[in-house]
PDB file of C-alpha atoms in Angstrom:
ATOM      1  CA  MET A   1     181.398 -11.336  88.600  1.00  0.00           C
ATOM      2  CA  SER A   2     181.352  -8.987  91.339  1.00  0.00           C
ATOM      3  CA  GLY A   3     180.813 -11.577  94.067  1.00  0.00           C
ATOM      4  CA  GLU A   4     184.311 -13.040  92.910  1.00  0.00           C
ATOM      5  CA  LYS A   5     186.212  -9.363  92.948  1.00  0.00           C
ATOM      6  CA  ILE A   6     184.548  -8.351  96.145  1.00  0.00           C
ATOM      7  CA  ALA A   7     185.521 -11.899  98.069  1.00  0.00           C
ATOM      8  CA  GLU A   8     189.637 -11.400  96.020  1.00  0.00           C
ATOM      9  CA  VAL A   9     190.296  -7.806  97.165  1.00  0.00           C
ATOM     10  CA  ALA A  10     189.051  -8.562 100.738  1.00  0.00           C
ATOM     11  CA  ARG A  11     191.625 -11.232 100.830  1.00  0.00           C
ATOM     12  CA  GLU A  12     193.973 -10.030  99.268  1.00  0.00           C
ATOM     13  CA  TYR A  13     193.464  -7.083 101.841  1.00  0.00           C
ATOM     14  CA  GLU A  14     193.638 -10.185 105.205  1.00  0.00           C
ATOM     15  CA  SER A  15     196.751 -11.152 103.528  1.00  0.00           C
ATOM     16  CA  TYR A  16     198.900  -7.814 103.667  1.00  0.00           C
ATOM     17  CA  HIS A  17     197.135  -5.467 106.962  1.00  0.00           C
ATOM     18  CA  GLY A  18     195.565  -8.668 108.805  1.00  0.00           C
ATOM     19  CA  GLN A  19     197.670  -9.514 110.822  1.00  0.00           C
ATOM     20  CA  ILE A  20     199.361  -5.444 111.650  1.00  0.00           C
ATOM     21  CA  THR A  21     198.318  -4.623 115.506  1.00  0.00           C
ATOM     22  CA  TYR A  22     197.651  -1.267 114.481  1.00  0.00           C
ATOM     23  CA  ASP A  23     195.388  -1.382 111.121  1.00  0.00           C
ATOM     24  CA  ARG A  24     192.847  -1.643 113.149  1.00  0.00           C
ATOM     25  CA  MET A  25     189.940  -0.705 111.657  1.00  0.00           C
ATOM     26  CA  VAL A  26     185.953  -0.669 113.148  1.00  0.00           C
ATOM     27  CA  CYS A  27     183.483  -3.498 110.821  1.00  0.00           C
ATOM     28  CA  ASN A  28     182.063  -0.584 107.844  1.00  0.00           C
ATOM     29  CA  GLN A  29     185.753   1.187 106.723  1.00  0.00           C
ATOM     30  CA  PHE A  30     187.016  -2.672 105.987  1.00  0.00           C
ATOM     31  CA  VAL A  31     184.282  -3.199 104.054  1.00  0.00           C
ATOM     32  CA  LEU A  32     184.299   0.054 102.180  1.00  0.00           C
ATOM     33  CA  ALA A  33     187.749  -0.390 101.118  1.00  0.00           C
ATOM     34  CA  VAL A  34     187.382  -3.692 100.014  1.00  0.00           C
ATOM     35  CA  LEU A  35     184.842  -2.212  97.636  1.00  0.00           C
ATOM     36  CA  ARG A  36     186.164   0.641  96.852  1.00  0.00           C
ATOM     37  CA  GLY A  37     189.107  -1.419  95.201  1.00  0.00           C
ATOM     38  CA  ALA A  38     186.970  -4.439  93.525  1.00  0.00           C
ATOM     39  CA  VAL A  39     183.767  -2.163  92.658  1.00  0.00           C
ATOM     40  CA  ASP A  40     183.574   1.053  92.816  1.00  0.00           C
ATOM     41  CA  PRO A  41     186.867   3.682  93.695  1.00  0.00           C
ATOM     42  CA  GLU A  42     184.193   6.201  94.844  1.00  0.00           C
ATOM     43  CA  PHE A  43     182.232   4.142  96.829  1.00  0.00           C
ATOM     44  CA  PRO A  44     180.206   6.842  99.805  1.00  0.00           C
ATOM     45  CA  ASP A  45     180.230   6.213 103.328  1.00  0.00           C
ATOM     46  CA  MET A  46     178.522   4.032 104.795  1.00  0.00           C
ATOM     47  CA  ARG A  47     178.211   2.581 108.308  1.00  0.00           C
ATOM     48  CA  ALA A  48     177.246  -1.413 108.589  1.00  0.00           C
ATOM     49  CA  ASP A  49     173.535  -0.348 109.660  1.00  0.00           C
ATOM     50  CA  GLN A  50     173.424   2.214 106.243  1.00  0.00           C
ATOM     51  CA  PHE A  51     174.127  -1.132 103.562  1.00  0.00           C
ATOM     52  CA  PRO A  52     170.615  -2.700 103.977  1.00  0.00           C
ATOM     53  CA  ALA A  53     168.701  -0.609 103.499  1.00  0.00           C
ATOM     54  CA  SER A  54     171.447   1.053 100.183  1.00  0.00           C
ATOM     55  CA  GLU A  55     170.250   0.451  96.483  1.00  0.00           C
ATOM     56  CA  ARG A  56     173.340  -0.298  95.622  1.00  0.00           C
ATOM     57  CA  PHE A  57     173.001  -3.918  97.068  1.00  0.00           C
ATOM     58  CA  VAL A  58     169.372  -6.238  97.096  1.00  0.00           C
ATOM     59  CA  LYS A  59     168.697  -8.472  99.645  1.00  0.00           C
ATOM     60  CA  VAL A  60     169.342 -12.664  99.325  1.00  0.00           C
ATOM     61  CA  GLU A  61     168.813 -15.384 100.951  1.00  0.00           C
ATOM     62  CA  SER A  62     171.001 -17.585  99.977  1.00  0.00           C
ATOM     63  CA  PRO A  63     174.309 -15.845  99.986  1.00  0.00           C
ATOM     64  CA  LEU A  64     177.227 -15.796  98.211  1.00  0.00           C
ATOM     65  CA  ARG A  65     181.572 -16.016  97.679  1.00  0.00           C
ATOM     66  CA  GLY A  66     181.361 -11.723  97.751  1.00  0.00           C
ATOM     67  CA  ASP A  67     178.421 -10.760  98.978  1.00  0.00           C
ATOM     68  CA  LEU A  68     177.686  -8.372 102.252  1.00  0.00           C
ATOM     69  CA  ILE A  69     176.414 -10.394 105.502  1.00  0.00           C
ATOM     70  CA  HIS A  70     174.875  -7.749 107.936  1.00  0.00           C
ATOM     71  CA  TRP A  71     173.952  -8.152 111.855  1.00  0.00           C
ATOM     72  CA  PRO A  72     172.500  -5.361 113.830  1.00  0.00           C
ATOM     73  CA  GLY A  73     176.051  -3.111 113.589  1.00  0.00           C
ATOM     74  CA  HIS A  74     178.018  -5.432 112.148  1.00  0.00           C
ATOM     75  CA  ILE A  75     178.958  -6.396 108.269  1.00  0.00           C
ATOM     76  CA  GLY A  76     181.235  -8.264 106.493  1.00  0.00           C
ATOM     77  CA  ILE A  77     181.839 -10.415 103.492  1.00  0.00           C
ATOM     78  CA  VAL A  78     181.101 -13.676 103.139  1.00  0.00           C
ATOM     79  CA  LEU A  79     184.016 -15.906 101.548  1.00  0.00           C
ATOM     80  CA  ASP A  80     183.022 -19.221 101.480  1.00  0.00           C
ATOM     81  CA  PRO A  81     178.788 -20.112 101.776  1.00  0.00           C
ATOM     82  CA  ASP A  82     178.580 -23.283 101.201  1.00  0.00           C
ATOM     83  CA  ARG A  83     181.314 -23.326 104.981  1.00  0.00           C
ATOM     84  CA  GLY A  84     179.185 -20.283 106.703  1.00  0.00           C
ATOM     85  CA  GLU A  85     182.416 -18.079 106.337  1.00  0.00           C
ATOM     86  CA  PHE A  86     183.512 -14.398 106.447  1.00  0.00           C
ATOM     87  CA  ILE A  87     185.889 -11.494 106.624  1.00  0.00           C
ATOM     88  CA  GLY A  88     185.492  -8.448 108.713  1.00  0.00           C
ATOM     89  CA  SER A  89     187.704  -6.531 111.186  1.00  0.00           C
ATOM     90  CA  GLN A  90     185.992  -7.112 114.584  1.00  0.00           C
ATOM     91  CA  SER A  91     187.910  -5.679 117.513  1.00  0.00           C
ATOM     92  CA  SER A  92     189.377  -8.710 118.965  1.00  0.00           C
ATOM     93  CA  THR A  93     191.482 -10.453 115.516  1.00  0.00           C
ATOM     94  CA  GLY A  94     191.994  -7.147 112.705  1.00  0.00           C
ATOM     95  CA  VAL A  95     191.121  -8.423 109.927  1.00  0.00           C
ATOM     96  CA  ALA A  96     190.198 -11.353 109.360  1.00  0.00           C
ATOM     97  CA  ALA A  97     187.960 -14.545 108.211  1.00  0.00           C
ATOM     98  CA  ALA A  98     185.433 -16.237 110.791  1.00  0.00           C
ATOM     99  CA  SER A  99     182.422 -18.518 111.236  1.00  0.00           C
ATOM    100  CA  TYR A 100     178.956 -17.306 110.277  1.00  0.00           C
ATOM    101  CA  SER A 101     177.439 -20.534 110.994  1.00  0.00           C
ATOM    102  CA  LYS A 102     178.526 -20.497 114.151  1.00  0.00           C
ATOM    103  CA  GLY A 103     179.502 -19.721 117.167  1.00  0.00           C
ATOM    104  CA  TYR A 104     179.737 -16.151 118.875  1.00  0.00           C
ATOM    105  CA  TRP A 105     178.886 -15.145 114.716  1.00  0.00           C
ATOM    106  CA  HIS A 106     175.535 -17.353 114.518  1.00  0.00           C
ATOM    107  CA  GLY A 107     173.910 -16.058 118.187  1.00  0.00           C
ATOM    108  CA  GLN A 108     175.857 -18.553 120.584  1.00  0.00           C
ATOM    109  CA  SER A 109     177.124 -17.362 124.386  1.00  0.00           C
ATOM    110  CA  SER A 110     175.597 -14.271 123.654  1.00  0.00           C
ATOM    111  CA  GLY A 111     176.168 -13.652 120.198  1.00  0.00           C
ATOM    112  CA  LYS A 112     175.428 -11.626 117.398  1.00  0.00           C
ATOM    113  CA  ARG A 113     173.002 -13.626 114.463  1.00  0.00           C
ATOM    114  CA  PRO A 114     173.058 -12.213 111.587  1.00  0.00           C
ATOM    115  CA  ASP A 115     170.142 -11.339 110.201  1.00  0.00           C
ATOM    116  CA  CYS A 116     170.256 -10.670 106.265  1.00  0.00           C
ATOM    117  CA  PHE A 117     172.963 -11.138 102.874  1.00  0.00           C
ATOM    118  CA  LEU A 118     173.137  -8.802 100.278  1.00  0.00           C
ATOM    119  CA  ARG A 119     174.533  -8.529  97.106  1.00  0.00           C
ATOM    120  CA  TYR A 120     176.377  -5.680  95.105  1.00  0.00           C
ATOM    121  CA  LYS A 121     174.329  -4.205  91.859  1.00  0.00           C
ATOM    122  CA  GLU A 122     176.075  -4.903  88.469  1.00  0.00           C
TER     123      GLU A 122
END
């Protein structure tokens, strides 16, 4: 159930903060804010590349809503695995949804390709 809660908190955060230009944050700060709101207010600080090695997550092949998606140097939250949609905080957009199944976040146009999906251990 925490995956659904993670996705809900991420969408709520986007609706309140996504369009505010001065509220830009790096990807791990966004994911940490969501995890602290959804599963554990004391969730420890982590950089994007520390999430895959954390004992709080397990790597999964097929993501569900609320799982994390990791690229080298970047982290986001899966919103709709059927559509390949995630939400993250990107320097070009702030907090916003994007596709990980096509375009830049799928490795096109010199973009990044995801290397793993992570599910929070309850």
